[in-house]
mmCIF file of C-alpha atoms in Angstrom:
data_model
loop_
_atom_site.group_PDB
_atom_site.id
_atom_site.type_symbol
_atom_site.label_atom_id
_atom_site.label_comp_id
_atom_site.label_asym_id
_atom_site.label_seq_id
_atom_site.Cartn_x
_atom_site.Cartn_y
_atom_site.Cartn_z
ATOM 1 C CA MET A 714 -75.916 30.289 146.066
ATOM 2 C CA ARG A 715 -73.416 32.975 148.243
ATOM 3 C CA MET A 716 -70.838 34.285 145.893
ATOM 4 C CA THR A 717 -67.476 35.512 146.870
ATOM 5 C CA PRO A 718 -67.042 39.149 146.310
ATOM 6 C CA ARG A 719 -64.079 39.272 144.314
ATOM 7 C CA LYS A 720 -60.740 40.859 145.788
ATOM 8 C CA PRO A 721 -60.120 45.097 144.669
ATOM 9 C CA LEU A 722 -57.989 45.129 141.783
ATOM 10 C CA ALA A 723 -55.128 47.679 142.447
ATOM 11 C CA ILE A 724 -53.706 46.406 138.741
ATOM 12 C CA GLU A 725 -55.597 44.931 135.517
ATOM 13 C CA ALA A 726 -53.940 45.145 132.425
ATOM 14 C CA CYS A 727 -55.698 42.687 129.170
ATOM 15 C CA GLY A 728 -53.296 41.539 126.353
ATOM 16 C CA LEU A 729 -50.458 43.937 127.016
ATOM 17 C CA VAL A 730 -48.255 45.037 124.007
ATOM 18 C CA LYS A 731 -45.602 47.150 123.920
ATOM 19 C CA ALA A 732 -43.445 46.811 120.975
ATOM 20 C CA PHE A 733 -40.026 49.429 120.279
ATOM 21 C CA GLY A 734 -39.471 48.761 116.447
ATOM 22 C CA ALA A 735 -39.165 45.309 115.710
ATOM 23 C CA VAL A 736 -39.123 43.573 119.546
ATOM 24 C CA ARG A 737 -41.620 43.200 121.696
ATOM 25 C CA ALA A 738 -41.099 44.237 125.696
ATOM 26 C CA VAL A 739 -44.197 43.559 126.417
ATOM 27 C CA ASP A 740 -46.250 40.745 124.441
ATOM 28 C CA GLY A 741 -49.667 39.666 124.328
ATOM 29 C CA LEU A 742 -49.177 40.147 128.752
ATOM 30 C CA ASP A 743 -52.635 39.592 131.274
ATOM 31 C CA LEU A 744 -51.642 40.319 135.353
ATOM 32 C CA LEU A 745 -53.903 40.744 137.770
ATOM 33 C CA VAL A 746 -52.304 42.809 140.403
ATOM 34 C CA PRO A 747 -54.786 42.843 143.949
ATOM 35 C CA VAL A 748 -54.971 45.302 146.788
ATOM 36 C CA GLY A 749 -52.935 44.800 149.899
ATOM 37 C CA GLY A 750 -49.336 42.853 149.966
ATOM 38 C CA VAL A 751 -46.615 42.322 147.652
ATOM 39 C CA PHE A 752 -46.970 41.386 144.613
ATOM 40 C CA ALA A 753 -43.554 40.593 142.674
ATOM 41 C CA LEU A 754 -42.440 40.349 139.433
ATOM 42 C CA LEU A 755 -39.476 38.332 138.359
ATOM 43 C CA GLY A 756 -37.455 38.141 135.638
ATOM 44 C CA PRO A 757 -34.500 38.461 133.648
ATOM 45 C CA ASN A 758 -32.902 41.920 132.463
ATOM 46 C CA GLY A 759 -34.599 42.406 129.293
ATOM 47 C CA ALA A 760 -37.643 40.175 130.602
ATOM 48 C CA GLY A 761 -39.784 43.338 130.086
ATOM 49 C CA LYS A 762 -40.138 44.302 133.897
ATOM 50 C CA THR A 763 -39.614 48.050 133.642
ATOM 51 C CA THR A 764 -41.541 49.001 130.895
ATOM 52 C CA MET A 765 -44.733 47.754 131.931
ATOM 53 C CA ILE A 766 -44.005 49.380 135.360
ATOM 54 C CA ARG A 767 -43.738 52.209 133.530
ATOM 55 C CA ILE A 768 -47.185 51.682 131.156
ATOM 56 C CA PHE A 769 -48.568 51.389 135.291
ATOM 57 C CA THR A 770 -47.528 54.180 136.585
ATOM 58 C CA THR A 771 -48.221 55.947 132.531
ATOM 59 C CA LEU A 772 -45.188 57.110 131.517
ATOM 60 C CA THR A 773 -45.054 54.872 128.314
ATOM 61 C CA ARG A 774 -48.215 54.758 127.021
ATOM 62 C CA PRO A 775 -49.394 50.941 125.882
ATOM 63 C CA ASP A 776 -49.259 50.198 122.379
ATOM 64 C CA ALA A 777 -52.946 47.755 122.663
ATOM 65 C CA SER A 778 -54.696 47.089 125.802
ATOM 66 C CA ILE A 779 -56.775 47.967 128.170
ATOM 67 C CA VAL A 780 -54.737 48.019 131.748
ATOM 68 C CA ARG A 781 -56.365 50.009 134.570
ATOM 69 C CA VAL A 782 -54.512 50.673 138.073
ATOM 70 C CA LEU A 783 -56.835 51.469 141.435
ATOM 71 C CA GLY A 784 -60.241 51.365 138.592
ATOM 72 C CA HIS A 785 -58.970 54.709 136.718
ATOM 73 C CA ASP A 786 -57.527 53.843 132.842
ATOM 74 C CA VAL A 787 -53.873 54.171 132.494
ATOM 75 C CA MET A 788 -54.771 56.196 128.930
ATOM 76 C CA THR A 789 -57.909 58.595 129.906
ATOM 77 C CA GLU A 790 -57.415 59.096 133.141
ATOM 78 C CA PRO A 791 -53.710 59.431 133.817
ATOM 79 C CA HIS A 792 -53.947 62.044 136.244
ATOM 80 C CA ALA A 793 -56.133 60.387 138.311
ATOM 81 C CA VAL A 794 -53.831 57.169 138.029
ATOM 82 C CA ARG A 795 -50.686 59.739 139.266
ATOM 83 C CA SER A 796 -52.467 61.141 142.243
ATOM 84 C CA GLY A 797 -52.551 57.339 144.365
ATOM 85 C CA ILE A 798 -49.068 56.768 142.826
ATOM 86 C CA CYS A 799 -45.611 56.718 143.837
ATOM 87 C CA LEU A 800 -42.564 54.768 141.629
ATOM 88 C CA THR A 801 -39.169 54.731 142.992
ATOM 89 C CA GLY A 802 -37.218 53.576 140.445
ATOM 90 C CA GLN A 803 -33.726 51.822 139.790
ATOM 91 C CA PHE A 804 -31.967 54.809 140.165
ATOM 92 C CA ALA A 805 -32.091 56.808 143.793
ATOM 93 C CA THR A 806 -33.495 60.464 142.832
ATOM 94 C CA VAL A 807 -32.224 62.482 146.107
ATOM 95 C CA ASP A 808 -29.989 64.935 146.555
ATOM 96 C CA PRO A 809 -26.397 64.356 147.456
ATOM 97 C CA SER A 810 -25.158 67.768 147.543
ATOM 98 C CA LEU A 811 -28.222 67.872 150.196
ATOM 99 C CA THR A 812 -29.522 66.364 153.409
ATOM 100 C CA GLY A 813 -31.841 63.943 154.711
ATOM 101 C CA THR A 814 -33.903 65.939 156.074
ATOM 102 C CA GLU A 815 -33.717 68.629 153.141
ATOM 103 C CA ASN A 816 -34.386 65.984 150.579
ATOM 104 C CA LEU A 817 -37.213 64.866 152.954
ATOM 105 C CA VAL A 818 -38.967 68.706 153.051
ATOM 106 C CA LEU A 819 -38.010 68.984 149.528
ATOM 107 C CA ARG A 820 -40.382 66.417 148.121
ATOM 108 C CA ALA A 821 -42.764 67.484 150.920
ATOM 109 C CA ARG A 822 -42.849 71.232 150.562
ATOM 110 C CA LEU A 823 -43.732 70.387 146.507
ATOM 111 C CA LEU A 824 -46.372 68.075 147.176
ATOM 112 C CA GLY A 825 -47.625 71.646 148.583
ATOM 113 C CA LEU A 826 -47.363 70.761 153.009
ATOM 114 C CA GLY A 827 -46.206 73.733 154.802
ATOM 115 C CA ARG A 828 -43.511 74.720 156.150
ATOM 116 C CA ARG A 829 -43.872 73.074 159.740
ATOM 117 C CA ALA A 830 -45.691 70.343 158.026
ATOM 118 C CA ALA A 831 -43.221 68.749 155.870
ATOM 119 C CA ARG A 832 -40.435 68.939 159.093
ATOM 120 C CA SER A 833 -42.444 66.958 160.545
ATOM 121 C CA ARG A 834 -42.882 64.360 157.844
ATOM 122 C CA ALA A 835 -39.595 64.531 157.565
ATOM 123 C CA ALA A 836 -38.765 63.855 160.409
ATOM 124 C CA GLU A 837 -41.414 61.187 161.387
ATOM 125 C CA LEU A 838 -40.490 59.473 157.978
ATOM 126 C CA LEU A 839 -36.781 59.264 158.441
ATOM 127 C CA ASN A 840 -37.443 57.900 161.819
ATOM 128 C CA VAL A 841 -39.429 55.477 160.985
ATOM 129 C CA PHE A 842 -36.881 54.422 157.805
ATOM 130 C CA GLY A 843 -33.558 54.241 160.830
ATOM 131 C CA LEU A 844 -32.158 58.086 159.316
ATOM 132 C CA ALA A 845 -33.065 59.919 162.292
ATOM 133 C CA ASP A 846 -28.443 60.196 162.951
ATOM 134 C CA ALA A 847 -27.896 60.581 159.975
ATOM 135 C CA ALA A 848 -30.475 63.149 159.448
ATOM 136 C CA MET A 849 -27.913 66.620 159.016
ATOM 137 C CA ARG A 850 -25.623 64.571 157.242
ATOM 138 C CA PRO A 851 -25.739 64.581 153.713
ATOM 139 C CA VAL A 852 -26.852 61.985 151.826
ATOM 140 C CA ARG A 853 -23.248 61.287 149.702
ATOM 141 C CA THR A 854 -22.495 60.219 152.700
ATOM 142 C CA TYR A 855 -25.066 57.837 153.104
ATOM 143 C CA SER A 856 -23.986 53.994 152.907
ATOM 144 C CA GLY A 857 -25.708 52.266 149.560
ATOM 145 C CA GLY A 858 -28.776 50.288 151.778
ATOM 146 C CA MET A 859 -29.038 54.545 153.576
ATOM 147 C CA GLN A 860 -29.291 55.752 149.538
ATOM 148 C CA ARG A 861 -31.961 53.074 148.959
ATOM 149 C CA ARG A 862 -33.776 53.748 152.151
ATOM 150 C CA LEU A 863 -34.382 57.153 151.502
ATOM 151 C CA ASP A 864 -35.210 57.282 148.014
ATOM 152 C CA ILE A 865 -38.140 55.027 149.190
ATOM 153 C CA ALA A 866 -39.048 57.893 152.169
ATOM 154 C CA VAL A 867 -39.266 59.913 150.022
ATOM 155 C CA SER A 868 -41.752 58.305 147.710
ATOM 156 C CA LEU A 869 -43.529 58.393 151.121
ATOM 157 C CA VAL A 870 -43.947 61.771 151.544
ATOM 158 C CA VAL A 871 -47.584 61.732 150.287
ATOM 159 C CA ARG A 872 -48.810 58.050 151.586
ATOM 160 C CA PRO A 873 -49.272 55.973 148.749
ATOM 161 C CA ALA A 874 -52.348 53.221 147.633
ATOM 162 C CA LEU A 875 -49.835 51.615 145.416
ATOM 163 C CA LEU A 876 -46.164 51.715 145.440
ATOM 164 C CA PHE A 877 -43.795 50.970 142.851
ATOM 165 C CA LEU A 878 -40.785 49.447 143.371
ATOM 166 C CA ASP A 879 -38.797 48.666 140.650
ATOM 167 C CA GLU A 880 -34.856 46.422 141.139
ATOM 168 C CA PRO A 881 -34.946 48.674 144.848
ATOM 169 C CA THR A 882 -31.679 46.256 146.170
ATOM 170 C CA THR A 883 -29.883 46.785 142.091
ATOM 171 C CA GLY A 884 -26.087 46.596 143.295
ATOM 172 C CA LEU A 885 -26.342 47.044 146.849
ATOM 173 C CA ASP A 886 -24.577 44.130 149.514
ATOM 174 C CA GLN A 887 -26.177 41.444 151.276
ATOM 175 C CA PRO A 888 -26.737 44.174 154.617
ATOM 176 C CA SER A 889 -28.341 46.628 152.456
ATOM 177 C CA ARG A 890 -30.544 44.624 150.979
ATOM 178 C CA GLY A 891 -31.974 42.969 154.453
ATOM 179 C CA GLN A 892 -31.861 47.034 155.365
ATOM 180 C CA VAL A 893 -34.239 47.698 152.315
ATOM 181 C CA TRP A 894 -36.239 44.114 152.392
ATOM 182 C CA GLY A 895 -37.195 45.159 156.202
ATOM 183 C CA THR A 896 -38.784 48.490 154.864
ATOM 184 C CA VAL A 897 -40.668 46.438 152.614
ATOM 185 C CA ARG A 898 -42.313 44.343 154.704
ATOM 186 C CA TRP A 899 -42.804 47.422 156.756
ATOM 187 C CA LEU A 900 -44.659 49.114 153.777
ATOM 188 C CA ALA A 901 -47.451 46.308 153.942
ATOM 189 C CA ALA A 902 -48.168 46.245 157.165
ATOM 190 C CA GLN A 903 -48.826 49.913 156.982
ATOM 191 C CA GLY A 904 -51.684 48.797 154.162
ATOM 192 C CA THR A 905 -49.348 49.614 151.545
ATOM 193 C CA THR A 906 -49.864 48.048 148.444
ATOM 194 C CA VAL A 907 -46.324 47.184 146.738
ATOM 195 C CA LEU A 908 -45.728 46.229 143.435
ATOM 196 C CA LEU A 909 -41.559 44.820 143.422
ATOM 197 C CA THR A 910 -40.035 43.862 140.181
ATOM 198 C CA THR A 911 -37.048 41.646 140.305
ATOM 199 C CA GLN A 912 -34.393 40.352 139.391
ATOM 200 C CA TYR A 913 -33.203 38.406 142.609
ATOM 201 C CA LEU A 914 -34.673 35.103 143.586
ATOM 202 C CA ASP A 915 -34.471 34.986 146.948
ATOM 203 C CA GLU A 916 -36.075 38.545 146.860
ATOM 204 C CA ALA A 917 -39.044 37.497 145.405
ATOM 205 C CA ASP A 918 -39.273 34.227 147.591
ATOM 206 C CA ARG A 919 -39.123 36.147 151.144
ATOM 207 C CA LEU A 920 -40.958 38.994 150.633
ATOM 208 C CA SER A 921 -43.783 38.339 147.928
ATOM 209 C CA ASP A 922 -47.152 37.285 149.057
ATOM 210 C CA ARG A 923 -47.618 36.168 145.283
ATOM 211 C CA ILE A 924 -44.740 36.183 142.440
ATOM 212 C CA VAL A 925 -45.672 36.637 137.954
ATOM 213 C CA VAL A 926 -42.337 35.005 136.504
ATOM 214 C CA ILE A 927 -41.975 37.003 133.238
ATOM 215 C CA ASP A 928 -39.661 36.514 129.824
ATOM 216 C CA HIS A 929 -39.409 37.935 126.464
ATOM 217 C CA GLY A 930 -42.689 40.068 127.801
ATOM 218 C CA ARG A 931 -44.667 37.689 128.516
ATOM 219 C CA VAL A 932 -45.683 35.489 131.756
ATOM 220 C CA VAL A 933 -43.774 31.920 131.791
ATOM 221 C CA ALA A 934 -45.395 30.715 135.610
ATOM 222 C CA GLU A 935 -47.572 31.868 138.406
ATOM 223 C CA GLY A 936 -48.320 31.599 141.851
ATOM 224 C CA MET A 937 -47.148 31.838 145.532
ATOM 225 C CA PRO A 938 -43.745 31.147 146.922
ATOM 226 C CA GLY A 939 -43.988 27.963 147.632
ATOM 227 C CA GLU A 940 -46.489 26.665 144.360
ATOM 228 C CA LEU A 941 -43.692 27.669 141.908
ATOM 229 C CA ARG A 942 -41.040 25.898 144.893
ATOM 230 C CA SER A 943 -42.707 22.752 143.958
ATOM 231 C CA ALA A 944 -43.079 23.163 140.241
ATOM 232 C CA VAL A 945 -39.453 23.271 140.118
ATOM 233 C CA GLY A 946 -38.788 20.459 142.723
ATOM 234 C CA PRO A 947 -38.358 19.822 146.344
ATOM 235 C CA GLY A 948 -35.474 22.524 148.274
ATOM 236 C CA ALA A 949 -35.655 24.360 145.044
ATOM 237 C CA THR A 950 -35.400 28.251 145.261
ATOM 238 C CA ILE A 951 -37.284 29.582 142.305
ATOM 239 C CA ALA A 952 -34.921 30.286 139.430
ATOM 240 C CA PRO A 953 -36.981 32.223 135.965
ATOM 241 C CA PRO A 954 -34.040 29.666 133.569
ATOM 242 C CA GLU A 955 -35.785 26.688 135.109
ATOM 243 C CA PHE A 956 -39.056 28.064 133.541
ATOM 244 C CA THR A 957 -37.886 29.456 129.850
ATOM 245 C CA GLU A 958 -35.885 27.546 126.883
ATOM 246 C CA ARG A 959 -33.504 29.614 126.660
ATOM 247 C CA GLY A 960 -32.677 29.330 130.533
ATOM 248 C CA ARG A 961 -32.007 25.718 130.108
ATOM 249 C CA ASP A 962 -29.481 25.676 129.157
ATOM 250 C CA ALA A 963 -27.118 28.229 131.138
ATOM 251 C CA VAL A 964 -28.047 26.549 134.102
ATOM 252 C CA ARG A 965 -27.005 23.488 132.483
ATOM 253 C CA ARG A 966 -23.565 24.724 132.182
ATOM 254 C CA ARG A 967 -23.885 26.802 135.158
ATOM 255 C CA LYS A 968 -23.795 23.126 137.101
ATOM 256 C CA MET A 969 -21.474 21.037 135.274
ATOM 257 C CA LEU A 970 -19.083 24.286 136.304
ATOM 258 C CA ARG A 971 -19.817 24.130 139.969
ATOM 259 C CA ASN A 972 -19.834 19.863 139.476
ATOM 260 C CA PRO A 973 -17.507 19.497 136.894
ATOM 261 C CA PRO A 974 -16.845 15.284 135.543
ATOM 262 C CA THR A 975 -13.960 13.698 137.068
ATOM 263 C CA MET A 976 -11.331 12.767 135.395
ATOM 264 C CA ARG A 977 -8.421 11.079 135.502
ATOM 265 C CA PRO A 978 -4.992 12.057 136.333
ATOM 266 C CA TYR A 979 -3.312 11.688 133.650
ATOM 267 C CA ARG A 980 0.339 9.742 134.038
ATOM 268 C CA ALA A 981 3.292 8.564 131.741
ATOM 269 C CA ASP A 982 5.028 5.520 133.029
ATOM 270 C CA LEU A 983 8.265 6.360 130.687
ATOM 271 C CA GLY A 984 10.727 3.808 130.719
ATOM 272 C CA ARG A 985 9.072 1.113 130.195
ATOM 273 C CA SER A 986 8.127 -1.187 127.284
#
């Protein structure tokens, strides 16, 4: 029988553990992220998503695990890992006093591009991300969505094989979130593997090819968006609380607030004996 070759892995983690004092932020987690497409880590605040990202990007050392990123061990080959990845964190890293062009040229020059090549790459990225008209404006005058797109563009001055986006739309309004979603789809279409962390249900559902739901540093559900929707019933959205004991009471409370029980009005029949 001919064996089907396994798809190459962008990330491989086995028994991942990271504790801060008595708190286990990541608790024996196993994760396989294939090359290509968008992979989402979905969970509430404090689930361990950002800690995992920091381990995968060599910013934090795991307490126990075998972790390989793009085939390289994060503990013994950190420089090889860093050469193939980029990270866009939860907060913008661009300089608000510089223009969009100046931010991109600065990053390109720091990464070793010549002056002409740096300006050419900056112009290309500004055009791709729909920021060409604002190229010469200080970033502090950009909207939240524009700043986030510029932040992602800065991460792509040298195109990585694997891009980490840690809650890229936190704090943005719906139109700005839509702009960032378009950017993520474009990146995936260009062949970049994207690992996205989010606490937004619709974001994971719309963008990702596969979702891992995390709570208390553990995987509580995994599958394609349609599979997870089926697990919680027809027409449901993917929601980490539906998969965790801790969240069930909160879900019931929210349902009661949206649909309070019908109360009969009280009427005092005064004057009757």
